[in-house]
Amino acid sequence: RPPASGRAAMRRLAAGRRPLLLGCALRPGGVSRRCIAVSGHLFPAGAGSRRHAFGPEDTARSLSAMAAAVAVAAAATSSATRCNEAVEDPLPTVDTEEGGDVPEAPVAAVPNEEEEASGRFDAARWAATLGRIKSGIVSLKVNSVRAFATSSAGNSQATGFVVDAAQGLILTNRHVVKEGPVVAEAVFDNHEEVTLEAVYRDPVHDFGIFRYDPASLKHLPCVAELQLRPDKAKQGLDVRVIGNNAGEKLSVLGAMLARLDREAPFYGRKGYNDFNTFYFQAASATSGGSSGSPVVDPDGDVVALNTAGKVGTSASYSLPLDRVKRAVNLLRSGRQVTRGTFQTTFHFTTFPDLRRLGLTDAQAEAARSGGEDVGMLVVKSLVPKGPAFGLLEPGDVLISIDGTRVTRFVPLEEILDDCVGQRLELFVERGGKLLRVMLRVQDLHSIVPDAYLECGNAIFNNLSYQQARNHNLPVKGIGVFVASQGYLLGRAGIPTGSLVTDVGGRPTRSLEALEEALAGYPDAASVPVRYTNLGSPAQHSVAMVRIDRTWFPMQLTTRDVPHLGAWRTRPSPSPPPPRPAVAKVGEESDEGEGDGGHHIAAPASGGRTRSASGCNPVEEKLARALVKVAVSVPLAIDGMPEVEFAGTGMVVDTERGLVICDRNTAPGTLCDCLLTFGSSCTVPAHCIYVHPLHNLAVLQYDPRSVEGTDVEAVTLRRSSAHELHGQKLWLVTYVGSMRRGYTLVSESGVATHSEANVAPLSNPPRWQETNIDLLAFKGGGSIRHSQDGLVSNGDGEVVAYYASFLTQTVRNGRLQDSQYFAGITSDIIEDMLSALRRGEPLARYALGAELEKLGLSAARGMLMDPATTEEVEARCDHWPPQVISIRRRWAGTGAFELLRDSDILLEVNGRRIETFRDVELAVADTAEAELLVVRGCRKRTLRMRTAPLDDATTDRLVLWSGAVLQAAPAAIAQQRGQELTGVYVSSRSRGSPASRYNLPATSRVIEVDGEKVPDLDAFVRAIVAKRDGADVRLKLLDLRGAPSMVFLRVDTRYWPTAEVRRFPGPRSPGGCEPFHW
């Protein structure tokens, strides 16, 4: 029973149209028991709370809003019917506070008179619009498979929308389509996925176009086709940005177009930037994933393309659609999208500033009379050697082109795009003087890179127009851009973003010239490469690059049509054979002579050099035995945190060319090594052996490469850590770098005991030092905390190798990589070298457990009874008295089955145990051991099998879908207590399927499509027949042993399956290495 004014309003409303009223009950002066519902939308009694006192004005306002909703609902029903999506369901009911039932529906805000008069519309109309167009808005999943030009490799998500449903054209941003090859998918509103092909990316403006096969949509017969209406963009227009904002698939953000003439956003000089266009600005607060979203008006027409937002604010920027619509129409008709350029950036400048630039009043009035009331275009910058360079200058005011007055960006680009290859007449005003200039319009697509070269995992492409403009460089003829430094250039220190200008004295002005230059060198050859940084092109640097044709393929990939999306790869020319070796440094050997007539691979470097003289007798004796070691690992395996390592080594055998270093310098045999002798002699080497238990590695170089150099081997004096305790010793090492040279330094100190700094649980699992008696320094200088080197007595005899140990520590609540330094005594080194010279394994067995030392005070009463404690203390030879306790057991060993954590180990095979070395020697050659342990204060005798020691290094890898796979490393069993089953995911590449579908590193694959894969052989059999685009189910185990399931779509075009294996013998005849990869 509404009041009189309400009844009158209802009568007037009924006379015009028939409203749909559901449960209308209003009480004057009381509270609302019901809400007015129109087509499922609730209109509460007033703008306040649901319990709101009603008056006549409130009723009239509600009825007025209701009438507007009826009209919108009718229009929405009519339009939805055209797409066959008008399906009405009975509305569920909910209880109100007053106990009645009303239909459950979204509550729409009641517009006030000012909102109604201004044409701003309610939620009902927006809901109808969204329902009509949402089937044409898609979320995009994009894999950029290679770094290229201004784009980096990686995975991203964004938004797109259908502009031609019959041809399957989807519009989005250029920075989504990317400049290089991509693998992309679109997800429609019903969660159907289709594969996409990039068919256009604009060279300048931030828009691009994907294409899908409409026939691939099986369950969405009607796809909305959004209309591009650049003419409807007006300041103050109420819009919605609809897209995959924040990765939520479909979000709707409201805003109002605040500015239509904003300058294009600037993203920095290292990447892509739009120019020669205005941008729209609105406060829609978009975030990641909303790139490419349509900015729609109330009718569902697209008035702009969302591109970016300003960090820390709600401001968002959108691209006008004038040039976008032209490109879409051309693609629809099957024609080429022509784009023209002067390689000139223009800036829109207002008339007050134009006067300051010297614009005459006559030209200003002429522009105003032509309809321009704000400003004109001014030359901002020119690319060197471009069509306008030397003819136009910054500050020139553009008057006309071929007789047409041009004051805005859209008319300018219309002329350029329609006149590619033609000469045009320009009039500009410079300092108040009118000048006539003739310019030829250049094809913009011709200066966009359309190919990339891969060599040693580095990626090169011709300099892009974007980068040339950003850094004021010519587009062509100055060098080749480094899109990714990869393994090849990373070893040489040439960063991503550099410009390679010269290889081995040959200019590399184009990608073809660079390929020809690099292909002319054999594998492992050292080549001087000249390069410059884009930010400082006047400064050139030179670095020695070692050619890699072993670990990664060298190939050229080209886009078939420069502005479309098909890419084709061909292998680069094969490298020439290795150069003939020299029998002696400085003497060339004829082919067929020397070494039995075999063709010998020449060393990449070498020659005579001079060693440091030394400042004391110890330095003088050891200077010629010290070498600097640089190691590069091409593939991230075994949980190692880096791919570049450096350290100090010591020569132990000059006849065989053997050098000792630590595993933190040479982590395995899959690596490239360089040794620097003296001041200038650098030669390649190979890691031939890694100690199965301790932090030692053996490198081998070709002794012929250092003939004429006074290299000497150290003299080892067999010593143990306890024998050296308290002695005065010397630490000798090199400090410096290869670029600046090395300085020989030393310091003295007193030897003391040390223990390995074992991380609780390293993540990722990796080898770490355990069960060793180490040597530390007390006193002396600071180099003992930061440098590896040699530890000798006063006579220059080496008693230990001072090594760098990789570990992990907790800092600020996070586990971080760190290192510490300690000495590995010569008795361990001598045993390793003796076995290596005999060609026998160092040790065949280990106990199978990680041990720790406990003081007797910690063990007494808790782990050992007093009598046993006193017995042990009486028999101890070292101070302080300690016992060996079990800290962790290795999974799959006899120790894991029979021993328990915290067991005290007293004897092994009848041998009293006091040090870690005692345990190691007691089980080294026996497959079974008898142990006397203390458990729960009681002595027990156990007989158990020991753990066999296999090769400590990884000798086989499988590269699949961007993942590096290997046998499960021993650290998983040793540190995590997990069985060594399945195939271990060591690392994955950015932009690969392994990254896109989140195949986690450190997980183990145990099943492929339901087939068990306990090892690499089984895995290869399971995946070798999988074709490109096939979906594969993978069952995984994490480091806790918890199972999970992921799926992955195979991509063999950009990520072919390959295998890396170690084979016996040298790579080329005459080589000295015992194996090759």
PDB file of N, CA and C in Angstrom, residues 161 163-172 177 197-203 207-212 228 323-339 445 561-565:
ATOM      1  N   PHE A 161      40.196 -10.821 -27.274  1.00  0.00           N
ATOM      2  CA  PHE A 161      38.772 -10.912 -27.592  1.00  0.00           C
ATOM      3  C   PHE A 161      38.602 -11.119 -29.091  1.00  0.00           C
ATOM      4  N   VAL A 163      37.425 -10.727 -32.717  1.00  0.00           N
ATOM      5  CA  VAL A 163      36.980  -9.651 -33.610  1.00  0.00           C
ATOM      6  C   VAL A 163      36.460 -10.215 -34.922  1.00  0.00           C
ATOM      7  N   ASP A 164      36.693 -11.483 -35.181  1.00  0.00           N
ATOM      8  CA  ASP A 164      36.127 -12.143 -36.351  1.00  0.00           C
ATOM      9  C   ASP A 164      35.953 -13.615 -35.995  1.00  0.00           C
ATOM     10  N   ALA A 165      34.713 -14.005 -35.693  1.00  0.00           N
ATOM     11  CA  ALA A 165      34.461 -15.372 -35.271  1.00  0.00           C
ATOM     12  C   ALA A 165      34.586 -16.359 -36.416  1.00  0.00           C
ATOM     13  N   ALA A 166      34.255 -15.923 -37.642  1.00  0.00           N
ATOM     14  CA  ALA A 166      34.326 -16.834 -38.782  1.00  0.00           C
ATOM     15  C   ALA A 166      35.760 -17.206 -39.107  1.00  0.00           C
ATOM     16  N   GLN A 167      36.695 -16.248 -38.998  1.00  0.00           N
ATOM     17  CA  GLN A 167      38.100 -16.518 -39.294  1.00  0.00           C
ATOM     18  C   GLN A 167      38.916 -16.809 -38.037  1.00  0.00           C
ATOM     19  N   GLY A 168      38.323 -16.669 -36.879  1.00  0.00           N
ATOM     20  CA  GLY A 168      39.036 -16.970 -35.639  1.00  0.00           C
ATOM     21  C   GLY A 168      40.098 -15.960 -35.280  1.00  0.00           C
ATOM     22  N   LEU A 169      39.838 -14.669 -35.484  1.00  0.00           N
ATOM     23  CA  LEU A 169      40.812 -13.623 -35.171  1.00  0.00           C
ATOM     24  C   LEU A 169      40.582 -13.102 -33.761  1.00  0.00           C
ATOM     25  N   ILE A 170      41.639 -13.070 -32.982  1.00  0.00           N
ATOM     26  CA  ILE A 170      41.597 -12.596 -31.601  1.00  0.00           C
ATOM     27  C   ILE A 170      42.560 -11.420 -31.474  1.00  0.00           C
ATOM     28  N   LEU A 171      42.054 -10.312 -30.981  1.00  0.00           N
ATOM     29  CA  LEU A 171      42.858  -9.101 -30.800  1.00  0.00           C
ATOM     30  C   LEU A 171      43.389  -9.054 -29.377  1.00  0.00           C
ATOM     31  N   THR A 172      44.649  -8.680 -29.237  1.00  0.00           N
ATOM     32  CA  THR A 172      45.270  -8.489 -27.933  1.00  0.00           C
ATOM     33  C   THR A 172      46.416  -7.492 -28.096  1.00  0.00           C
ATOM     34  N   VAL A 177      51.468 -10.914 -27.901  1.00  0.00           N
ATOM     35  CA  VAL A 177      51.800 -11.711 -29.083  1.00  0.00           C
ATOM     36  C   VAL A 177      53.312 -11.922 -29.192  1.00  0.00           C
ATOM     37  N   GLU A 197      47.777 -19.167 -33.335  1.00  0.00           N
ATOM     38  CA  GLU A 197      48.911 -18.820 -34.189  1.00  0.00           C
ATOM     39  C   GLU A 197      48.988 -17.304 -34.263  1.00  0.00           C
ATOM     40  N   ALA A 198      50.179 -16.774 -34.048  1.00  0.00           N
ATOM     41  CA  ALA A 198      50.365 -15.329 -34.135  1.00  0.00           C
ATOM     42  C   ALA A 198      50.411 -14.926 -35.607  1.00  0.00           C
ATOM     43  N   VAL A 199      49.441 -14.107 -36.022  1.00  0.00           N
ATOM     44  CA  VAL A 199      49.379 -13.718 -37.432  1.00  0.00           C
ATOM     45  C   VAL A 199      49.777 -12.266 -37.662  1.00  0.00           C
ATOM     46  N   TYR A 200      49.822 -11.463 -36.600  1.00  0.00           N
ATOM     47  CA  TYR A 200      50.249 -10.078 -36.792  1.00  0.00           C
ATOM     48  C   TYR A 200      50.672  -9.489 -35.456  1.00  0.00           C
ATOM     49  N   ARG A 201      51.778  -8.781 -35.474  1.00  0.00           N
ATOM     50  CA  ARG A 201      52.172  -7.937 -34.360  1.00  0.00           C
ATOM     51  C   ARG A 201      52.644  -6.628 -34.968  1.00  0.00           C
ATOM     52  N   ASP A 202      52.079  -5.533 -34.493  1.00  0.00           N
ATOM     53  CA  ASP A 202      52.397  -4.252 -35.097  1.00  0.00           C
ATOM     54  C   ASP A 202      53.826  -3.854 -34.744  1.00  0.00           C
ATOM     55  N   PRO A 203      54.566  -3.280 -35.690  1.00  0.00           N
ATOM     56  CA  PRO A 203      55.948  -2.897 -35.388  1.00  0.00           C
ATOM     57  C   PRO A 203      56.071  -1.789 -34.353  1.00  0.00           C
ATOM     58  N   PHE A 207      49.472  -3.552 -30.296  1.00  0.00           N
ATOM     59  CA  PHE A 207      48.399  -4.491 -30.589  1.00  0.00           C
ATOM     60  C   PHE A 207      48.927  -5.593 -31.499  1.00  0.00           C
ATOM     61  N   GLY A 208      48.345  -6.764 -31.335  1.00  0.00           N
ATOM     62  CA  GLY A 208      48.698  -7.916 -32.153  1.00  0.00           C
ATOM     63  C   GLY A 208      47.483  -8.808 -32.291  1.00  0.00           C
ATOM     64  N   ILE A 209      47.587  -9.768 -33.195  1.00  0.00           N
ATOM     65  CA  ILE A 209      46.420 -10.592 -33.521  1.00  0.00           C
ATOM     66  C   ILE A 209      46.835 -12.056 -33.571  1.00  0.00           C
ATOM     67  N   PHE A 210      46.058 -12.878 -32.867  1.00  0.00           N
ATOM     68  CA  PHE A 210      46.172 -14.320 -32.946  1.00  0.00           C
ATOM     69  C   PHE A 210      45.047 -14.857 -33.838  1.00  0.00           C
ATOM     70  N   ARG A 211      45.246 -16.098 -34.292  1.00  0.00           N
ATOM     71  CA  ARG A 211      44.199 -16.772 -35.045  1.00  0.00           C
ATOM     72  C   ARG A 211      44.029 -18.184 -34.476  1.00  0.00           C
ATOM     73  N   TYR A 212      42.773 -18.623 -34.376  1.00  0.00           N
ATOM     74  CA  TYR A 212      42.465 -19.992 -33.982  1.00  0.00           C
ATOM     75  C   TYR A 212      41.557 -20.609 -35.034  1.00  0.00           C
ATOM     76  N   LEU A 228      34.660  -3.165 -33.071  1.00  0.00           N
ATOM     77  CA  LEU A 228      35.613  -2.084 -32.795  1.00  0.00           C
ATOM     78  C   LEU A 228      34.965  -0.759 -33.194  1.00  0.00           C
ATOM     79  N   ARG A 323      43.962   2.747 -35.822  1.00  0.00           N
ATOM     80  CA  ARG A 323      44.857   1.958 -36.664  1.00  0.00           C
ATOM     81  C   ARG A 323      44.644   0.462 -36.438  1.00  0.00           C
ATOM     82  N   VAL A 324      44.139   0.100 -35.293  1.00  0.00           N
ATOM     83  CA  VAL A 324      43.844  -1.302 -35.015  1.00  0.00           C
ATOM     84  C   VAL A 324      42.737  -1.800 -35.947  1.00  0.00           C
ATOM     85  N   LYS A 325      41.700  -1.007 -36.070  1.00  0.00           N
ATOM     86  CA  LYS A 325      40.574  -1.420 -36.905  1.00  0.00           C
ATOM     87  C   LYS A 325      41.001  -1.586 -38.356  1.00  0.00           C
ATOM     88  N   ARG A 326      41.863  -0.707 -38.831  1.00  0.00           N
ATOM     89  CA  ARG A 326      42.361  -0.843 -40.210  1.00  0.00           C
ATOM     90  C   ARG A 326      43.077  -2.171 -40.390  1.00  0.00           C
ATOM     91  N   ALA A 327      43.980  -2.539 -39.447  1.00  0.00           N
ATOM     92  CA  ALA A 327      44.736  -3.788 -39.570  1.00  0.00           C
ATOM     93  C   ALA A 327      43.802  -4.990 -39.534  1.00  0.00           C
ATOM     94  N   VAL A 328      42.793  -4.957 -38.670  1.00  0.00           N
ATOM     95  CA  VAL A 328      41.853  -6.075 -38.581  1.00  0.00           C
ATOM     96  C   VAL A 328      41.094  -6.228 -39.893  1.00  0.00           C
ATOM     97  N   ASN A 329      40.641  -5.126 -40.458  1.00  0.00           N
ATOM     98  CA  ASN A 329      39.887  -5.195 -41.718  1.00  0.00           C
ATOM     99  C   ASN A 329      40.747  -5.732 -42.858  1.00  0.00           C
ATOM    100  N   LEU A 330      42.022  -5.335 -42.894  1.00  0.00           N
ATOM    101  CA  LEU A 330      42.910  -5.842 -43.940  1.00  0.00           C
ATOM    102  C   LEU A 330      43.136  -7.343 -43.788  1.00  0.00           C
ATOM    103  N   LEU A 331      43.344  -7.806 -42.569  1.00  0.00           N
ATOM    104  CA  LEU A 331      43.535  -9.234 -42.360  1.00  0.00           C
ATOM    105  C   LEU A 331      42.265 -10.012 -42.699  1.00  0.00           C
ATOM    106  N   ARG A 332      41.134  -9.457 -42.382  1.00  0.00           N
ATOM    107  CA  ARG A 332      39.877 -10.119 -42.732  1.00  0.00           C
ATOM    108  C   ARG A 332      39.753 -10.339 -44.234  1.00  0.00           C
ATOM    109  N   SER A 333      40.203  -9.366 -44.973  1.00  0.00           N
ATOM    110  CA  SER A 333      40.071  -9.452 -46.432  1.00  0.00           C
ATOM    111  C   SER A 333      41.236 -10.183 -47.077  1.00  0.00           C
ATOM    112  N   GLY A 334      42.187 -10.674 -46.260  1.00  0.00           N
ATOM    113  CA  GLY A 334      43.310 -11.430 -46.798  1.00  0.00           C
ATOM    114  C   GLY A 334      44.407 -10.579 -47.381  1.00  0.00           C
ATOM    115  N   ARG A 335      44.421  -9.297 -47.049  1.00  0.00           N
ATOM    116  CA  ARG A 335      45.441  -8.407 -47.610  1.00  0.00           C
ATOM    117  C   ARG A 335      46.550  -8.139 -46.585  1.00  0.00           C
ATOM    118  N   GLN A 336      47.669  -7.661 -47.082  1.00  0.00           N
ATOM    119  CA  GLN A 336      48.807  -7.360 -46.232  1.00  0.00           C
ATOM    120  C   GLN A 336      48.563  -6.050 -45.489  1.00  0.00           C
ATOM    121  N   VAL A 337      49.000  -6.012 -44.243  1.00  0.00           N
ATOM    122  CA  VAL A 337      48.880  -4.796 -43.448  1.00  0.00           C
ATOM    123  C   VAL A 337      50.115  -3.943 -43.723  1.00  0.00           C
ATOM    124  N   THR A 338      49.968  -2.975 -44.599  1.00  0.00           N
ATOM    125  CA  THR A 338      51.101  -2.111 -44.938  1.00  0.00           C
ATOM    126  C   THR A 338      51.332  -1.107 -43.822  1.00  0.00           C
ATOM    127  N   ARG A 339      52.613  -0.863 -43.543  1.00  0.00           N
ATOM    128  CA  ARG A 339      52.990   0.128 -42.519  1.00  0.00           C
ATOM    129  C   ARG A 339      54.160   0.920 -43.039  1.00  0.00           C
ATOM    130  N   HIS A 445      57.880  -2.790 -41.932  1.00  0.00           N
ATOM    131  CA  HIS A 445      58.156  -4.209 -41.697  1.00  0.00           C
ATOM    132  C   HIS A 445      59.580  -4.592 -42.099  1.00  0.00           C
ATOM    133  N   VAL A 561      56.999 -15.394 -43.215  1.00  0.00           N
ATOM    134  CA  VAL A 561      56.559 -14.100 -43.732  1.00  0.00           C
ATOM    135  C   VAL A 561      56.844 -13.097 -42.630  1.00  0.00           C
ATOM    136  N   PRO A 562      57.552 -12.022 -42.914  1.00  0.00           N
ATOM    137  CA  PRO A 562      58.044 -11.164 -41.837  1.00  0.00           C
ATOM    138  C   PRO A 562      56.986 -10.700 -40.845  1.00  0.00           C
ATOM    139  N   HIS A 563      55.730 -10.555 -41.253  1.00  0.00           N
ATOM    140  CA  HIS A 563      54.739 -10.036 -40.315  1.00  0.00           C
ATOM    141  C   HIS A 563      53.713 -11.091 -39.910  1.00  0.00           C
ATOM    142  N   LEU A 564      53.935 -12.358 -40.244  1.00  0.00           N
ATOM    143  CA  LEU A 564      53.048 -13.426 -39.807  1.00  0.00           C
ATOM    144  C   LEU A 564      53.767 -14.301 -38.794  1.00  0.00           C
ATOM    145  N   GLY A 565      53.204 -15.476 -38.493  1.00  0.00           N
ATOM    146  CA  GLY A 565      53.666 -16.198 -37.327  1.00  0.00           C
ATOM    147  C   GLY A 565      54.338 -17.530 -37.524  1.00  0.00           C
TER     148      GLY A 565
END
